[in-house]
CSV table of C-alpha atoms in Angstrom, one decimal:
chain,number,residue,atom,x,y,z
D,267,UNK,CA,0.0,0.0,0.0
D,268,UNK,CA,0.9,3.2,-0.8
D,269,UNK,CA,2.5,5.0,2.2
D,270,UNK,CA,1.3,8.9,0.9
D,271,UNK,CA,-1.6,9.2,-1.3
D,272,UNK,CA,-2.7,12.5,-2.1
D,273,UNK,CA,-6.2,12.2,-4.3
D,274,UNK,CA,-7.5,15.7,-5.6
D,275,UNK,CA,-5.9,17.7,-3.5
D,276,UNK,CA,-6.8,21.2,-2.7
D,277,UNK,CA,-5.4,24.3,-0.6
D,278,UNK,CA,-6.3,27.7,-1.0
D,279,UNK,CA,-5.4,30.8,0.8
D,280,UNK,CA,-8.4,32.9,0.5
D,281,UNK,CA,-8.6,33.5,-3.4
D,282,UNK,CA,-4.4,32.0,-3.8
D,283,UNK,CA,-4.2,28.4,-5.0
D,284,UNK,CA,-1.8,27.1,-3.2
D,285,UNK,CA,-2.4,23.3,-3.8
D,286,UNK,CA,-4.7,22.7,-7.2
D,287,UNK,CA,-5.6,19.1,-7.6
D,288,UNK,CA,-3.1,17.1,-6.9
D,289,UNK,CA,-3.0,13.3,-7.2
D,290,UNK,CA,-0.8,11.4,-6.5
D,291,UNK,CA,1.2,7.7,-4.6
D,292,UNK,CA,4.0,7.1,-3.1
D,293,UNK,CA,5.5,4.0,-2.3
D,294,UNK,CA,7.3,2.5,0.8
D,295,UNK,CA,11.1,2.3,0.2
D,296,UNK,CA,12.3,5.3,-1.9
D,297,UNK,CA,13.7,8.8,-1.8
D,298,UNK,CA,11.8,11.6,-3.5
D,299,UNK,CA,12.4,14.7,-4.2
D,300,UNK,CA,10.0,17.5,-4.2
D,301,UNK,CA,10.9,19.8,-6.7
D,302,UNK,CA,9.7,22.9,-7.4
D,303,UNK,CA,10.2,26.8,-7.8
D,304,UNK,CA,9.6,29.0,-5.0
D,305,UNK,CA,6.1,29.8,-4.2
D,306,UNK,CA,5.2,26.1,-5.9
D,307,UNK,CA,3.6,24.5,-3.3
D,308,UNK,CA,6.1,22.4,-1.7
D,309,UNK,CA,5.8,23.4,1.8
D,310,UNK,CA,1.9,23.4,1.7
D,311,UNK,CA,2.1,19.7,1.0
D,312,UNK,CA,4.3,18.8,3.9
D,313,UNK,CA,2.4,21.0,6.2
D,314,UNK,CA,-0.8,19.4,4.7
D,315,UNK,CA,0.7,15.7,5.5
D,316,UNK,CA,1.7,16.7,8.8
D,317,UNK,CA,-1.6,18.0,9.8
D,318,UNK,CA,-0.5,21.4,10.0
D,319,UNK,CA,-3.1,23.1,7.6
D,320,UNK,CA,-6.3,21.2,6.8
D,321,UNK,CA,-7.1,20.0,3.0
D,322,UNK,CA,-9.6,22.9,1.4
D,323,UNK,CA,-10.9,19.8,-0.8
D,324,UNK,CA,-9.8,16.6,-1.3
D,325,UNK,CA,-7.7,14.0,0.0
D,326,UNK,CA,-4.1,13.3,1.7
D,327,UNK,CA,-3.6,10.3,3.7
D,328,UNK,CA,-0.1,8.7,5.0
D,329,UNK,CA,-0.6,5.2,5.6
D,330,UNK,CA,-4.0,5.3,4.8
D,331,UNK,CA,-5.1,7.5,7.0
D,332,UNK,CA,-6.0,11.2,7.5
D,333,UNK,CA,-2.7,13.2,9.4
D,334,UNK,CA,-3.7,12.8,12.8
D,335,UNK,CA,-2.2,11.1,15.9
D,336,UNK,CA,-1.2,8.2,14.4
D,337,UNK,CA,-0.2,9.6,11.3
D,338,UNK,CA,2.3,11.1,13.7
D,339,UNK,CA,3.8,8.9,15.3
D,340,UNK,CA,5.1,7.4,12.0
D,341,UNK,CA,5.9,10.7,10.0
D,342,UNK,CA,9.3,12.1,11.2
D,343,UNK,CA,9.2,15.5,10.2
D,344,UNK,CA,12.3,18.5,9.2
D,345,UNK,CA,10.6,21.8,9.3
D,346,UNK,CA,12.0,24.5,6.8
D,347,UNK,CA,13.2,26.4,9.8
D,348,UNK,CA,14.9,25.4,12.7
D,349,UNK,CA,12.7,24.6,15.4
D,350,UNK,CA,14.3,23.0,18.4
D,351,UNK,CA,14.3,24.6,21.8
D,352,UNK,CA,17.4,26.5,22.4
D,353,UNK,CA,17.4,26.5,25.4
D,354,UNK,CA,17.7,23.1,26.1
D,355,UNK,CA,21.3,21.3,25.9
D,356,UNK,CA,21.4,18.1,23.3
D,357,UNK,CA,21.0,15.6,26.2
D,358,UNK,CA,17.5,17.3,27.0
D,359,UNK,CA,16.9,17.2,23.6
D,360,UNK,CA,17.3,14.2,23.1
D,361,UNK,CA,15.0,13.7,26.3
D,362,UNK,CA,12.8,15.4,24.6
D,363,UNK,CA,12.5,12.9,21.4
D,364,UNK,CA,12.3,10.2,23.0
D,365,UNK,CA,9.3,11.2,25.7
D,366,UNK,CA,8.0,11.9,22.4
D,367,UNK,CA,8.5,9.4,20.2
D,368,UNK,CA,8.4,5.5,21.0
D,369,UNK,CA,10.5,5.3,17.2
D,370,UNK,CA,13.1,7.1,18.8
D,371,UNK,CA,16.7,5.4,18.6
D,372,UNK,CA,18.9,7.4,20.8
D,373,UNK,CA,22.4,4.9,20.6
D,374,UNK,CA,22.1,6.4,17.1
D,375,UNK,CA,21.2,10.0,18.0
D,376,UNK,CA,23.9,9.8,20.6
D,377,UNK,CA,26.7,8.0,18.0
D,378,UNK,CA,26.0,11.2,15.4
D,379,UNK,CA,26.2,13.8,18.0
D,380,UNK,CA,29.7,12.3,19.2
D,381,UNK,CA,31.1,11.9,15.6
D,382,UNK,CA,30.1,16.0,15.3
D,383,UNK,CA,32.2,16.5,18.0
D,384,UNK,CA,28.7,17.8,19.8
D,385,UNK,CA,29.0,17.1,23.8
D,386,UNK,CA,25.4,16.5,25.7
D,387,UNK,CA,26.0,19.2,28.0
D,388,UNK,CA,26.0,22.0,24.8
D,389,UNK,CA,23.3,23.8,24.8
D,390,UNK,CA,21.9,24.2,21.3
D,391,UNK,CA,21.8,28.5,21.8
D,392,UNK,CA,25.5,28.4,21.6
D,393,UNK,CA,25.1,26.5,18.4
D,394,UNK,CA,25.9,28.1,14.7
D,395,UNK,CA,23.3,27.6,12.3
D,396,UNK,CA,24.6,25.1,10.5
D,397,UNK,CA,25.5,23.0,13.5
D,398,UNK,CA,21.3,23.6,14.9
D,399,UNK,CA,20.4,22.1,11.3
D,400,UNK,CA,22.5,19.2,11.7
D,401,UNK,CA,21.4,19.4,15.5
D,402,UNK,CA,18.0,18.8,14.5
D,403,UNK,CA,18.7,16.7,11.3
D,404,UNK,CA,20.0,13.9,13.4
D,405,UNK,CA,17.0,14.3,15.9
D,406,UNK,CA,14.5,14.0,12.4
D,407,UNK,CA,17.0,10.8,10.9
D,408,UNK,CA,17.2,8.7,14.7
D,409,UNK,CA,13.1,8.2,14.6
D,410,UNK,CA,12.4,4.9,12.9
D,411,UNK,CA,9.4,6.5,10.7
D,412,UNK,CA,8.1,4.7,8.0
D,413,UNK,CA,7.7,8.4,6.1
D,414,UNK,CA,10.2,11.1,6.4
D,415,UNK,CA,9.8,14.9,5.5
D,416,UNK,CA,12.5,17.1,4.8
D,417,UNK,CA,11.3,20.4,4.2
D,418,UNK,CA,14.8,22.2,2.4
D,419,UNK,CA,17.3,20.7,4.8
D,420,UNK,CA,20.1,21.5,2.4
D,421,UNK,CA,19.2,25.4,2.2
D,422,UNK,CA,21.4,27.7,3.7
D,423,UNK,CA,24.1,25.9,5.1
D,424,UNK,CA,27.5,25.2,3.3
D,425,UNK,CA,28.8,22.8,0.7
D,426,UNK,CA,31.0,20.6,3.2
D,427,UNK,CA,27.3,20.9,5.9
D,428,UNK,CA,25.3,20.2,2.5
D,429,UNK,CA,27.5,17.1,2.3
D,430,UNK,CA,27.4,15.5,5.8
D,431,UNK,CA,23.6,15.8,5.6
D,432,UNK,CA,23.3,14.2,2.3
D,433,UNK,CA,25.7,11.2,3.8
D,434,UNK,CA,23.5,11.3,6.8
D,435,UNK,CA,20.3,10.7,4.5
D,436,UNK,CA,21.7,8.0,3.1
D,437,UNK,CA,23.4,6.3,5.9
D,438,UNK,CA,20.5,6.0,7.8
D,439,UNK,CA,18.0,5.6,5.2
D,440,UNK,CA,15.9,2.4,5.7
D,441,UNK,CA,14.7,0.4,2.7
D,442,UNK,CA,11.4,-0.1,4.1
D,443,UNK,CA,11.0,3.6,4.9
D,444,UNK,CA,10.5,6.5,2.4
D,445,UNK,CA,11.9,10.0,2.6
D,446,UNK,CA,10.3,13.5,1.1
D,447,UNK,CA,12.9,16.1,0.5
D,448,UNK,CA,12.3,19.3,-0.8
D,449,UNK,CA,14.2,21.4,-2.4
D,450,UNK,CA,15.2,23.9,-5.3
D,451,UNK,CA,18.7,23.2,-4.9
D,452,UNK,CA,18.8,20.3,-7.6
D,453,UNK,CA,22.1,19.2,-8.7
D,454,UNK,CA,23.2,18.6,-5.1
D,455,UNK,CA,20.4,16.2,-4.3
D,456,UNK,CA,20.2,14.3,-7.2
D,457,UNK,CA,22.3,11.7,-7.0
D,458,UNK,CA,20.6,10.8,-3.9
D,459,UNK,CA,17.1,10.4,-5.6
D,460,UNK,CA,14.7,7.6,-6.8
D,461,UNK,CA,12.0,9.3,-8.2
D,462,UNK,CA,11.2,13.5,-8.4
D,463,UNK,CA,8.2,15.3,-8.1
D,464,UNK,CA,7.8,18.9,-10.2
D,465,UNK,CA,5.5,20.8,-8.8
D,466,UNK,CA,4.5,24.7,-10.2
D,467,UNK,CA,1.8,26.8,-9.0
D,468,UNK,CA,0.5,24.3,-7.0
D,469,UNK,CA,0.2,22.1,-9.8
D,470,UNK,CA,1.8,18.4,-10.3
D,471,UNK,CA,3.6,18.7,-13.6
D,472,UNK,CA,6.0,15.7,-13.4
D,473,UNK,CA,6.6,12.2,-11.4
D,474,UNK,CA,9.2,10.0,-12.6
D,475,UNK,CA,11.9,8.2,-11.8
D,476,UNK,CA,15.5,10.2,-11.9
D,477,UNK,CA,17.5,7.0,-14.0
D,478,UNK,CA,14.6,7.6,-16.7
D,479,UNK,CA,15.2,11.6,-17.2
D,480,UNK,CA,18.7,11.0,-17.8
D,481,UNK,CA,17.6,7.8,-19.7
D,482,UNK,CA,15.2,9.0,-22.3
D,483,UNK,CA,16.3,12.9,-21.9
D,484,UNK,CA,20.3,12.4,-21.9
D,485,UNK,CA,19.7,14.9,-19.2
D,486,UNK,CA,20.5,15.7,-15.3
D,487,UNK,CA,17.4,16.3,-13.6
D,488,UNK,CA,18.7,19.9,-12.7
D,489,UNK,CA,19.2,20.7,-16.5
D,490,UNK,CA,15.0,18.9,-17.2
D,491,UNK,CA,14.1,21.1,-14.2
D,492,UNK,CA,15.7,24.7,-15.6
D,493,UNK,CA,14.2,23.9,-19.1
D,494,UNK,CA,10.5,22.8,-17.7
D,495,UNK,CA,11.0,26.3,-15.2
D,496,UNK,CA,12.6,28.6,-17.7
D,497,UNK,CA,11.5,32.3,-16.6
H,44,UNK,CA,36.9,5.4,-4.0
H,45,UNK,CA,37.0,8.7,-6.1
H,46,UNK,CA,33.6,8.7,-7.5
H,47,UNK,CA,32.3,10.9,-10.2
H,48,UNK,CA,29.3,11.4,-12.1
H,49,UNK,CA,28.1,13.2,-15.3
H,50,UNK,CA,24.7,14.6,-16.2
H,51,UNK,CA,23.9,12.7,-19.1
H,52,UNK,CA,23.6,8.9,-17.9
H,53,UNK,CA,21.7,7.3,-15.6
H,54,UNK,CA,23.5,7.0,-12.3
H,55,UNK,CA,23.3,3.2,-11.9
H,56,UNK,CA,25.0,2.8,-15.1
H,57,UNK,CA,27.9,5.4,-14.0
H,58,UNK,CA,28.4,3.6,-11.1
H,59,UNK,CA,28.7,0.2,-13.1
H,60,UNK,CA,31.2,1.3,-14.9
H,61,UNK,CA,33.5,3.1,-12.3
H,62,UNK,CA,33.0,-0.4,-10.0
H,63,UNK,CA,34.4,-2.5,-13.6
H,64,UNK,CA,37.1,0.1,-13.5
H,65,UNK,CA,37.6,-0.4,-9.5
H,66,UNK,CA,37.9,-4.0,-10.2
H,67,UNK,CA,40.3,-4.0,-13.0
H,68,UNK,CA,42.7,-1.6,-12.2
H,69,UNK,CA,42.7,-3.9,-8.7
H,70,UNK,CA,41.6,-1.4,-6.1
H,71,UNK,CA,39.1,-4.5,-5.5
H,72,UNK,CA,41.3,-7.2,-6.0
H,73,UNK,CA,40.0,-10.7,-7.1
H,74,UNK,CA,38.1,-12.7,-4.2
H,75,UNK,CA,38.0,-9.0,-2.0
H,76,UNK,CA,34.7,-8.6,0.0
H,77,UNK,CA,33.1,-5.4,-1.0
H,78,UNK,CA,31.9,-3.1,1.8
H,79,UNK,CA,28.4,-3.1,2.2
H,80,UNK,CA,25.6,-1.6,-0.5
H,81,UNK,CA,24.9,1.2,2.4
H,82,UNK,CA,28.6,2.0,3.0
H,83,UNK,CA,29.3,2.3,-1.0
H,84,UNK,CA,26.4,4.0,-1.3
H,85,UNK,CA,27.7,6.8,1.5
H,86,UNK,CA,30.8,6.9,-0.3
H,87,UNK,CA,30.0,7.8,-3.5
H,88,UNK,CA,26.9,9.8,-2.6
H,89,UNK,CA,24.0,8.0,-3.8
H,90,UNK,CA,21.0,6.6,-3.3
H,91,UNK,CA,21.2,3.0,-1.9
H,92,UNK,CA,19.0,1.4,-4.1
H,93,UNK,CA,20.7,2.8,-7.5
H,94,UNK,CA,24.1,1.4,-5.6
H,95,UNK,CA,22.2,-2.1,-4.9
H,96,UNK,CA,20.7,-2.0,-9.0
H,97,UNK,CA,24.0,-1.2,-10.0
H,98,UNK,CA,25.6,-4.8,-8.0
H,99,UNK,CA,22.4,-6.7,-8.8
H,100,UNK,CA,23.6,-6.1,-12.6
H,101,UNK,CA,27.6,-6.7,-12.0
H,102,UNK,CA,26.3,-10.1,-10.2
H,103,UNK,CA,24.2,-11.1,-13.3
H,104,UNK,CA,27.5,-9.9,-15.5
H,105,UNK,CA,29.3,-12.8,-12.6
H,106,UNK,CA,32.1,-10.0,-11.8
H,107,UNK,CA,31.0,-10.4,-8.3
H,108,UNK,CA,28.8,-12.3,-6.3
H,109,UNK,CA,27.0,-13.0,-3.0
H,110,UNK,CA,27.4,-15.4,-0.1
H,111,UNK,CA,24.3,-15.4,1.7
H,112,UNK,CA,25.1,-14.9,5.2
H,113,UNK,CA,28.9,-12.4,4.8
H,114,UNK,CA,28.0,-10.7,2.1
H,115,UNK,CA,29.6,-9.5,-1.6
H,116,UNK,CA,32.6,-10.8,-3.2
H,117,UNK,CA,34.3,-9.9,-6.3
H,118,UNK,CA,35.1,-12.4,-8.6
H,119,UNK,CA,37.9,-14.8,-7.9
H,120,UNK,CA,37.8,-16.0,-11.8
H,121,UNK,CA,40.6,-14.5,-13.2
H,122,UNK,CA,39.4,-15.4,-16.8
H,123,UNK,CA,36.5,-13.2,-16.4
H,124,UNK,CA,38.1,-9.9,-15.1
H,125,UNK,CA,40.8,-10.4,-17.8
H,126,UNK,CA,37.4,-10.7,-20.7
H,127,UNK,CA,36.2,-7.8,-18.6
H,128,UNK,CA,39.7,-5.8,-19.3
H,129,UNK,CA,39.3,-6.5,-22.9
H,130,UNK,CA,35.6,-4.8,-22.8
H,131,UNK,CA,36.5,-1.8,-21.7
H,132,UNK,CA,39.7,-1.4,-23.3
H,133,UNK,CA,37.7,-1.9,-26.3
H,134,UNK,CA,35.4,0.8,-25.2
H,135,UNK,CA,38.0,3.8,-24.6
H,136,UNK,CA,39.5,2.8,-27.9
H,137,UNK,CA,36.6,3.2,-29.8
H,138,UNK,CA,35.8,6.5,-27.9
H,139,UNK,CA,39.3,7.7,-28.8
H,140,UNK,CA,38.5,6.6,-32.5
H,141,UNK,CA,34.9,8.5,-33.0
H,142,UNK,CA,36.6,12.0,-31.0
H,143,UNK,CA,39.5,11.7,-33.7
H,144,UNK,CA,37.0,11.2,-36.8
H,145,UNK,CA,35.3,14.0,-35.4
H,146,UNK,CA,38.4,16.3,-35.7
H,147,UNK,CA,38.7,15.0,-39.4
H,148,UNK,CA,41.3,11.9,-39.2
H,149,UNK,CA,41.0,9.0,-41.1
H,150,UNK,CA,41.1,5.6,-40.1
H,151,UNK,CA,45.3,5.3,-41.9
H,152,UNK,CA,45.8,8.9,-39.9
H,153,UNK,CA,44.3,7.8,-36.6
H,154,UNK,CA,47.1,4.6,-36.8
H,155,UNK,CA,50.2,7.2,-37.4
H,156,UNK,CA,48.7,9.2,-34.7
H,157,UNK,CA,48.5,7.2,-32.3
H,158,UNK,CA,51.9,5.3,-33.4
H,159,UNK,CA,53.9,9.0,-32.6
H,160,UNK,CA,51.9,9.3,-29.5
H,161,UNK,CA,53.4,6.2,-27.9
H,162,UNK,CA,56.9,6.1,-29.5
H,163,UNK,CA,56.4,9.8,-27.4
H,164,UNK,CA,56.8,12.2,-30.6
């Protein structure tokens, strides 16, 4: 069974389409990536799966099921801004997830913090940026969900962070899971991808599979994307 | 392993090739278990299951294959690697030949050419 299904799939803001009937499936065991220009859509969807705006028509179900409670506690979830509690240190943190979350595996949490060079006691206020993203990343990658969300988790930070959270997707990818990344920043993600989504104006223009572009195009994804989204 | 990918072929098949290379040029030497599909895949940066299509197709090719229980070995069959040396030399020759028809040479020019080239003129 398909783990997100989306069947006519509405959103509006007042009179702004944000969503404008979307269908689609998405399967256990892959890693998609939810392209799209800014203002597409993108985010709407995750909030939409996450239960954090309600459909204006239509369907989205995870697991067969609308968001909800036990939507949750399968859906691990990277919001596009950082949102951990500074003031807690990354022991309490990790507290925190796993009060939370019954997926939670902190001997993994705990191995990545170490490896970042990240003590327990730190407390995530004296953290750069970058290192709060990776902060959280870790927190979002040590649930055993069955459906991930990354909303941008590769915006903003630098090539070297970009890197260790790519390897970080992959390395604790599970094949029976699937992860959702979003993202405009293409070329960088691609190599990491099963399958892409285009999305544009709220609009599904594209699923495929990213060995097929490059097989019947003789194209990257990035170069499909910039000649579907020429401005 | 110094990975590294173009734009215009499918990743799986990139990764193939660079793994024939790998096993060829003997950075995995004959017999060798290969790390896991989850640690190659971390290393060159790609999706797991494009790294386990790419070792499903090598096994079919029988340049490596699996024990059930300890994992992926590369071929011990000398035979094979050596037909599989031949392949790709094959391959970078005929590359060399279609850039050099592109830049006007014949076939008799492409042999002087290359003759000069290795006798280092």
């Amino acid at each position: 069974m398909a783990i997100l299904e989306c069947k006519n799939l509405f959103k509006k803001y007042g009179a702004v389409e944000a969503l404008s009937d979307v269908t689609l499936s998405i399967d256990s065991g892959r890693i998609i990536g939810l392209l799209g220009p800014n203002g597409s859509g993108k985010t709407t969807l995750i909030k939409l799966a996450n239960g954090l705006l309600m459909p204006s028509s239509g369907e989205i179900l995870i697991d067969g099921k609308a968001p909800g409670r036990e939507s949750h506690a399968i859906v691990s979830y990277l919001p596009e801004r950082t949102a951990i509690p500074i003031w807690m240190n990354a022991k309490q943190l990790m507290d925190y997830y796993e009060d939370f979350y019954a997926d939670f595996n902190r001997s993994a949490a705990e191995e990545m913090l170490e490896h970042l060079g990240i003590r327990p006691n730190q407390k995530i206020r004296q953290m750069s940026k970058g290192t709060r993203e990776k902060v959280q990343l870790i927190m979002v990658m040590s649930r055993q969900a069955k459906l991930y969300f990354l909303d941008e988790p590769i915006g903003g930070v630098d090539p070297a962070t970009r890197d260790y959270i790519l390897s970080t997707i992959i390395s604790n990818y599970n094949p029976e899971a699937s992860v959702i990344i979003s993202t405009h920043l293409i070329s960088d993600v691609e190599k990491v991808l099963d399958d892409v989504l285009f999305i544009n104006n709220g609009r599904l223009m594209l699923q495929t599979s990213v060995d097929q572009i490059r097989e019947e195009k003789g194209m990257s994804v990035d170069e499909l994307f910039r000649e579907v989204f020429k401005c | 392993m110094h990975w590294q990918f173009s734009n215009d072929m499918p990743i799986y098949t990139q990764l193939i090739e660079q793994i024939k290379v790998a096993i060829v040029s003997g950075v995995f030497l004959p017999g060798e278990r290969l790390p896991s599909v989850r640690d190659l895949a971390v290393d060159a940066g790609v999706n797991p299951n494009t790294m386990q299509r790419a070792m499903a197709e090598l096994e079919r090719d029988k340049l490596v294959f699996s024990q059930r229980t300890s994992g992926r070995y590369v071929t011990e069959d000398h035979m094979v690697i050596h037909a599989l040396k031949a392949d790709l030399a094959r391959i970078h020759v005929a590359r060399c030949v279609e850039a050099l028809e592109r830049l006007g040479y014949t076939r008799e020019d492409i042999l002087d050419v290359l003759t000069n080239s290795l006798k280092g003129e």
